[in-house]
Amino acid sequence: MFGFDPDQWDAARSQACHALVQRALSGETIFYSELTPKITAIHLVTGGDKDRAALGKMLGQISRRTHAQGIGMLSAFVVLKETNRPANRFFALAKELGYRFDDRDKFWLQQMTELTNHYNSVGPERTGRECG
């Protein structure tokens, strides 16, 4: 995956997922540039095209997994500094996964609310299990 060792990729995805679960618990967003330092299993730089694509793929994998588990799209908490909103690919993936919405902001805020409610209701011993 993007030239990274598969075991390192899996570990990096798990680190990103756990960081997003922590954001879901607090209901706070995180910038891409704040997320990459939390991923230590591989080195990603948010300014590089390859690394930006790798991070996007990783976030997509995380959201596919949490969506399949009925939790929602965990990558909803990752936002662009310029807009303080998710990247367009978040909404494209949402439509690919079957979500229907006319208002992007309403859908995004609903995802964050549902995820925050979920993680705060499952208890600390079950939080983050979907991260692998």
mmCIF file with all atom_site columns, C-alpha atoms in Angstrom:
data_model
loop_
_atom_site.group_PDB
_atom_site.id
_atom_site.type_symbol
_atom_site.label_atom_id
_atom_site.label_alt_id
_atom_site.label_comp_id
_atom_site.label_asym_id
_atom_site.label_entity_id
_atom_site.label_seq_id
_atom_site.pdbx_PDB_ins_code
_atom_site.Cartn_x
_atom_site.Cartn_y
_atom_site.Cartn_z
_atom_site.occupancy
_atom_site.B_iso_or_equiv
_atom_site.pdbx_formal_charge
_atom_site.auth_seq_id
_atom_site.auth_comp_id
_atom_site.auth_asym_id
_atom_site.auth_atom_id
_atom_site.pdbx_PDB_model_num
ATOM 1   C CA . MET A 1 1   ? 0.000   0.000  0.000  1.00 0.00 ? 1   MET A CA 1
ATOM 2   C CA . PHE A 1 2   ? 1.704   3.170  -1.277 1.00 0.00 ? 2   PHE A CA 1
ATOM 3   C CA . GLY A 1 3   ? 5.051   1.395  -0.876 1.00 0.00 ? 3   GLY A CA 1
ATOM 4   C CA . PHE A 1 4   ? 4.586   0.794  2.849  1.00 0.00 ? 4   PHE A CA 1
ATOM 5   C CA . ASP A 1 5   ? 5.016   -2.608 4.465  1.00 0.00 ? 5   ASP A CA 1
ATOM 6   C CA . PRO A 1 6   ? 1.531   -4.148 4.975  1.00 0.00 ? 6   PRO A CA 1
ATOM 7   C CA . ASP A 1 7   ? 2.096   -4.689 8.704  1.00 0.00 ? 7   ASP A CA 1
ATOM 8   C CA . GLN A 1 8   ? 3.266   -1.101 9.134  1.00 0.00 ? 8   GLN A CA 1
ATOM 9   C CA . TRP A 1 9   ? 0.257   0.122  7.124  1.00 0.00 ? 9   TRP A CA 1
ATOM 10  C CA . ASP A 1 10  ? -2.120  -1.828 9.376  1.00 0.00 ? 10  ASP A CA 1
ATOM 11  C CA . ALA A 1 11  ? -0.426  -0.443 12.483 1.00 0.00 ? 11  ALA A CA 1
ATOM 12  C CA . ALA A 1 12  ? -0.610  3.099  11.086 1.00 0.00 ? 12  ALA A CA 1
ATOM 13  C CA . ARG A 1 13  ? -4.302  2.684  10.241 1.00 0.00 ? 13  ARG A CA 1
ATOM 14  C CA . SER A 1 14  ? -4.938  1.458  13.778 1.00 0.00 ? 14  SER A CA 1
ATOM 15  C CA . GLN A 1 15  ? -3.125  4.491  15.215 1.00 0.00 ? 15  GLN A CA 1
ATOM 16  C CA . ALA A 1 16  ? -5.171  6.846  13.035 1.00 0.00 ? 16  ALA A CA 1
ATOM 17  C CA . CYS A 1 17  ? -8.377  5.076  14.009 1.00 0.00 ? 17  CYS A CA 1
ATOM 18  C CA . HIS A 1 18  ? -7.610  5.312  17.725 1.00 0.00 ? 18  HIS A CA 1
ATOM 19  C CA . ALA A 1 19  ? -6.815  9.027  17.352 1.00 0.00 ? 19  ALA A CA 1
ATOM 20  C CA . LEU A 1 20  ? -10.187 9.522  15.646 1.00 0.00 ? 20  LEU A CA 1
ATOM 21  C CA . VAL A 1 21  ? -12.010 7.571  18.344 1.00 0.00 ? 21  VAL A CA 1
ATOM 22  C CA . GLN A 1 22  ? -10.516 9.972  20.897 1.00 0.00 ? 22  GLN A CA 1
ATOM 23  C CA . ARG A 1 23  ? -11.845 12.895 18.839 1.00 0.00 ? 23  ARG A CA 1
ATOM 24  C CA . ALA A 1 24  ? -15.237 11.235 18.606 1.00 0.00 ? 24  ALA A CA 1
ATOM 25  C CA . LEU A 1 25  ? -15.333 10.889 22.389 1.00 0.00 ? 25  LEU A CA 1
ATOM 26  C CA . SER A 1 26  ? -14.731 14.616 22.764 1.00 0.00 ? 26  SER A CA 1
ATOM 27  C CA . GLY A 1 27  ? -16.772 15.643 19.731 1.00 0.00 ? 27  GLY A CA 1
ATOM 28  C CA . GLU A 1 28  ? -13.858 17.724 18.436 1.00 0.00 ? 28  GLU A CA 1
ATOM 29  C CA . THR A 1 29  ? -12.474 17.797 14.913 1.00 0.00 ? 29  THR A CA 1
ATOM 30  C CA . ILE A 1 30  ? -8.829  17.345 13.957 1.00 0.00 ? 30  ILE A CA 1
ATOM 31  C CA . PHE A 1 31  ? -6.868  18.818 11.060 1.00 0.00 ? 31  PHE A CA 1
ATOM 32  C CA . TYR A 1 32  ? -5.018  16.487 8.713  1.00 0.00 ? 32  TYR A CA 1
ATOM 33  C CA . SER A 1 33  ? -1.778  18.118 9.835  1.00 0.00 ? 33  SER A CA 1
ATOM 34  C CA . GLU A 1 34  ? -2.611  17.294 13.476 1.00 0.00 ? 34  GLU A CA 1
ATOM 35  C CA . LEU A 1 35  ? -3.470  13.693 12.656 1.00 0.00 ? 35  LEU A CA 1
ATOM 36  C CA . THR A 1 36  ? -0.294  12.755 10.779 1.00 0.00 ? 36  THR A CA 1
ATOM 37  C CA . PRO A 1 37  ? 2.043   13.144 13.811 1.00 0.00 ? 37  PRO A CA 1
ATOM 38  C CA . LYS A 1 38  ? -0.180  10.691 15.707 1.00 0.00 ? 38  LYS A CA 1
ATOM 39  C CA . ILE A 1 39  ? 0.627   8.074  13.063 1.00 0.00 ? 39  ILE A CA 1
ATOM 40  C CA . THR A 1 40  ? 4.096   6.833  13.973 1.00 0.00 ? 40  THR A CA 1
ATOM 41  C CA . ALA A 1 41  ? 4.108   3.380  12.353 1.00 0.00 ? 41  ALA A CA 1
ATOM 42  C CA . ILE A 1 42  ? 4.795   5.058  8.998  1.00 0.00 ? 42  ILE A CA 1
ATOM 43  C CA . HIS A 1 43  ? 5.989   8.543  8.145  1.00 0.00 ? 43  HIS A CA 1
ATOM 44  C CA . LEU A 1 44  ? 3.425   10.761 6.424  1.00 0.00 ? 44  LEU A CA 1
ATOM 45  C CA . VAL A 1 45  ? 3.792   14.399 5.466  1.00 0.00 ? 45  VAL A CA 1
ATOM 46  C CA . THR A 1 46  ? 0.511   16.177 4.736  1.00 0.00 ? 46  THR A CA 1
ATOM 47  C CA . GLY A 1 47  ? 2.086   18.400 2.066  1.00 0.00 ? 47  GLY A CA 1
ATOM 48  C CA . GLY A 1 48  ? 3.242   15.561 -0.195 1.00 0.00 ? 48  GLY A CA 1
ATOM 49  C CA . ASP A 1 49  ? 0.921   14.257 -2.912 1.00 0.00 ? 49  ASP A CA 1
ATOM 50  C CA . LYS A 1 50  ? 1.757   10.593 -2.252 1.00 0.00 ? 50  LYS A CA 1
ATOM 51  C CA . ASP A 1 51  ? 1.325   10.957 1.498  1.00 0.00 ? 51  ASP A CA 1
ATOM 52  C CA . ARG A 1 52  ? -1.894  12.940 1.100  1.00 0.00 ? 52  ARG A CA 1
ATOM 53  C CA . ALA A 1 53  ? -3.253  10.159 -1.127 1.00 0.00 ? 53  ALA A CA 1
ATOM 54  C CA . ALA A 1 54  ? -2.101  7.515  1.369  1.00 0.00 ? 54  ALA A CA 1
ATOM 55  C CA . LEU A 1 55  ? -3.795  9.303  4.260  1.00 0.00 ? 55  LEU A CA 1
ATOM 56  C CA . GLY A 1 56  ? -6.980  9.660  2.219  1.00 0.00 ? 56  GLY A CA 1
ATOM 57  C CA . LYS A 1 57  ? -6.939  5.941  1.429  1.00 0.00 ? 57  LYS A CA 1
ATOM 58  C CA . MET A 1 58  ? -6.336  5.121  5.089  1.00 0.00 ? 58  MET A CA 1
ATOM 59  C CA . LEU A 1 59  ? -9.205  7.330  6.247  1.00 0.00 ? 59  LEU A CA 1
ATOM 60  C CA . GLY A 1 60  ? -11.437 5.737  3.628  1.00 0.00 ? 60  GLY A CA 1
ATOM 61  C CA . GLN A 1 61  ? -10.557 2.278  4.927  1.00 0.00 ? 61  GLN A CA 1
ATOM 62  C CA . ILE A 1 62  ? -11.354 3.379  8.477  1.00 0.00 ? 62  ILE A CA 1
ATOM 63  C CA . SER A 1 63  ? -14.709 4.858  7.467  1.00 0.00 ? 63  SER A CA 1
ATOM 64  C CA . ARG A 1 64  ? -15.618 1.802  5.394  1.00 0.00 ? 64  ARG A CA 1
ATOM 65  C CA . ARG A 1 65  ? -14.935 -0.376 8.432  1.00 0.00 ? 65  ARG A CA 1
ATOM 66  C CA . THR A 1 66  ? -16.888 1.749  10.908 1.00 0.00 ? 66  THR A CA 1
ATOM 67  C CA . HIS A 1 67  ? -19.737 2.177  8.423  1.00 0.00 ? 67  HIS A CA 1
ATOM 68  C CA . ALA A 1 68  ? -19.922 -1.614 7.918  1.00 0.00 ? 68  ALA A CA 1
ATOM 69  C CA . GLN A 1 69  ? -20.172 -1.978 11.704 1.00 0.00 ? 69  GLN A CA 1
ATOM 70  C CA . GLY A 1 70  ? -23.116 0.424  11.763 1.00 0.00 ? 70  GLY A CA 1
ATOM 71  C CA . ILE A 1 71  ? -21.212 3.133  13.632 1.00 0.00 ? 71  ILE A CA 1
ATOM 72  C CA . GLY A 1 72  ? -20.939 5.756  10.881 1.00 0.00 ? 72  GLY A CA 1
ATOM 73  C CA . MET A 1 73  ? -18.017 7.349  9.051  1.00 0.00 ? 73  MET A CA 1
ATOM 74  C CA . LEU A 1 74  ? -15.305 7.906  11.650 1.00 0.00 ? 74  LEU A CA 1
ATOM 75  C CA . SER A 1 75  ? -13.275 10.094 9.296  1.00 0.00 ? 75  SER A CA 1
ATOM 76  C CA . ALA A 1 76  ? -15.961 12.774 9.743  1.00 0.00 ? 76  ALA A CA 1
ATOM 77  C CA . PHE A 1 77  ? -13.746 14.254 12.449 1.00 0.00 ? 77  PHE A CA 1
ATOM 78  C CA . VAL A 1 78  ? -10.874 15.037 10.038 1.00 0.00 ? 78  VAL A CA 1
ATOM 79  C CA . VAL A 1 79  ? -11.178 18.495 8.500  1.00 0.00 ? 79  VAL A CA 1
ATOM 80  C CA . LEU A 1 80  ? -9.249  20.856 6.263  1.00 0.00 ? 80  LEU A CA 1
ATOM 81  C CA . LYS A 1 81  ? -7.687  23.922 7.891  1.00 0.00 ? 81  LYS A CA 1
ATOM 82  C CA . GLU A 1 82  ? -8.890  26.144 5.056  1.00 0.00 ? 82  GLU A CA 1
ATOM 83  C CA . THR A 1 83  ? -12.584 25.292 5.456  1.00 0.00 ? 83  THR A CA 1
ATOM 84  C CA . ASN A 1 84  ? -12.864 23.544 8.820  1.00 0.00 ? 84  ASN A CA 1
ATOM 85  C CA . ARG A 1 85  ? -14.909 20.951 6.931  1.00 0.00 ? 85  ARG A CA 1
ATOM 86  C CA . PRO A 1 86  ? -14.120 17.464 5.582  1.00 0.00 ? 86  PRO A CA 1
ATOM 87  C CA . ALA A 1 87  ? -12.517 17.151 2.162  1.00 0.00 ? 87  ALA A CA 1
ATOM 88  C CA . ASN A 1 88  ? -14.731 16.484 -0.864 1.00 0.00 ? 88  ASN A CA 1
ATOM 89  C CA . ARG A 1 89  ? -13.621 12.841 -0.904 1.00 0.00 ? 89  ARG A CA 1
ATOM 90  C CA . PHE A 1 90  ? -15.386 12.321 2.462  1.00 0.00 ? 90  PHE A CA 1
ATOM 91  C CA . PHE A 1 91  ? -18.711 13.204 0.847  1.00 0.00 ? 91  PHE A CA 1
ATOM 92  C CA . ALA A 1 92  ? -17.921 11.177 -2.292 1.00 0.00 ? 92  ALA A CA 1
ATOM 93  C CA . LEU A 1 93  ? -17.220 8.123  -0.114 1.00 0.00 ? 93  LEU A CA 1
ATOM 94  C CA . ALA A 1 94  ? -20.429 8.735  1.824  1.00 0.00 ? 94  ALA A CA 1
ATOM 95  C CA . LYS A 1 95  ? -22.442 8.592  -1.408 1.00 0.00 ? 95  LYS A CA 1
ATOM 96  C CA . GLU A 1 96  ? -20.515 5.494  -2.488 1.00 0.00 ? 96  GLU A CA 1
ATOM 97  C CA . LEU A 1 97  ? -21.467 3.854  0.816  1.00 0.00 ? 97  LEU A CA 1
ATOM 98  C CA . GLY A 1 98  ? -25.129 4.627  0.157  1.00 0.00 ? 98  GLY A CA 1
ATOM 99  C CA . TYR A 1 99  ? -25.728 7.718  2.265  1.00 0.00 ? 99  TYR A CA 1
ATOM 100 C CA . ARG A 1 100 ? -28.225 10.149 0.744  1.00 0.00 ? 100 ARG A CA 1
ATOM 101 C CA . PHE A 1 101 ? -28.099 13.829 1.594  1.00 0.00 ? 101 PHE A CA 1
ATOM 102 C CA . ASP A 1 102 ? -28.684 17.222 0.012  1.00 0.00 ? 102 ASP A CA 1
ATOM 103 C CA . ASP A 1 103 ? -27.042 19.330 2.697  1.00 0.00 ? 103 ASP A CA 1
ATOM 104 C CA . ARG A 1 104 ? -23.373 18.385 3.199  1.00 0.00 ? 104 ARG A CA 1
ATOM 105 C CA . ASP A 1 105 ? -22.965 20.276 6.471  1.00 0.00 ? 105 ASP A CA 1
ATOM 106 C CA . LYS A 1 106 ? -26.110 18.760 7.961  1.00 0.00 ? 106 LYS A CA 1
ATOM 107 C CA . PHE A 1 107 ? -24.975 15.255 6.982  1.00 0.00 ? 107 PHE A CA 1
ATOM 108 C CA . TRP A 1 108 ? -21.456 15.834 8.332  1.00 0.00 ? 108 TRP A CA 1
ATOM 109 C CA . LEU A 1 109 ? -22.680 17.244 11.654 1.00 0.00 ? 109 LEU A CA 1
ATOM 110 C CA . GLN A 1 110 ? -25.146 14.365 11.959 1.00 0.00 ? 110 GLN A CA 1
ATOM 111 C CA . GLN A 1 111 ? -22.305 11.877 11.437 1.00 0.00 ? 111 GLN A CA 1
ATOM 112 C CA . MET A 1 112 ? -20.213 13.529 14.142 1.00 0.00 ? 112 MET A CA 1
ATOM 113 C CA . THR A 1 113 ? -23.147 13.648 16.571 1.00 0.00 ? 113 THR A CA 1
ATOM 114 C CA . GLU A 1 114 ? -24.019 9.984  16.019 1.00 0.00 ? 114 GLU A CA 1
ATOM 115 C CA . LEU A 1 115 ? -20.394 8.901  16.377 1.00 0.00 ? 115 LEU A CA 1
ATOM 116 C CA . THR A 1 116 ? -19.893 10.956 19.538 1.00 0.00 ? 116 THR A CA 1
ATOM 117 C CA . ASN A 1 117 ? -23.077 9.496  21.026 1.00 0.00 ? 117 ASN A CA 1
ATOM 118 C CA . HIS A 1 118 ? -22.011 5.970  20.075 1.00 0.00 ? 118 HIS A CA 1
ATOM 119 C CA . TYR A 1 119 ? -18.530 6.167  21.552 1.00 0.00 ? 119 TYR A CA 1
ATOM 120 C CA . ASN A 1 120 ? -19.732 7.811  24.726 1.00 0.00 ? 120 ASN A CA 1
ATOM 121 C CA . SER A 1 121 ? -22.374 5.109  25.196 1.00 0.00 ? 121 SER A CA 1
ATOM 122 C CA . VAL A 1 122 ? -20.297 1.949  24.657 1.00 0.00 ? 122 VAL A CA 1
ATOM 123 C CA . GLY A 1 123 ? -17.972 2.384  27.616 1.00 0.00 ? 123 GLY A CA 1
ATOM 124 C CA . PRO A 1 124 ? -14.182 2.629  27.700 1.00 0.00 ? 124 PRO A CA 1
ATOM 125 C CA . GLU A 1 125 ? -13.591 -1.123 27.573 1.00 0.00 ? 125 GLU A CA 1
ATOM 126 C CA . ARG A 1 126 ? -15.307 -1.342 24.162 1.00 0.00 ? 126 ARG A CA 1
ATOM 127 C CA . THR A 1 127 ? -14.085 1.921  22.687 1.00 0.00 ? 127 THR A CA 1
ATOM 128 C CA . GLY A 1 128 ? -11.763 1.486  19.714 1.00 0.00 ? 128 GLY A CA 1
ATOM 129 C CA . ARG A 1 129 ? -12.275 -2.241 19.154 1.00 0.00 ? 129 ARG A CA 1
ATOM 130 C CA . GLU A 1 130 ? -13.079 -1.577 15.504 1.00 0.00 ? 130 GLU A CA 1
ATOM 131 C CA . CYS A 1 131 ? -9.573  -0.156 15.043 1.00 0.00 ? 131 CYS A CA 1
ATOM 132 C CA . GLY A 1 132 ? -8.010  -3.603 14.910 1.00 0.00 ? 132 GLY A CA 1
#
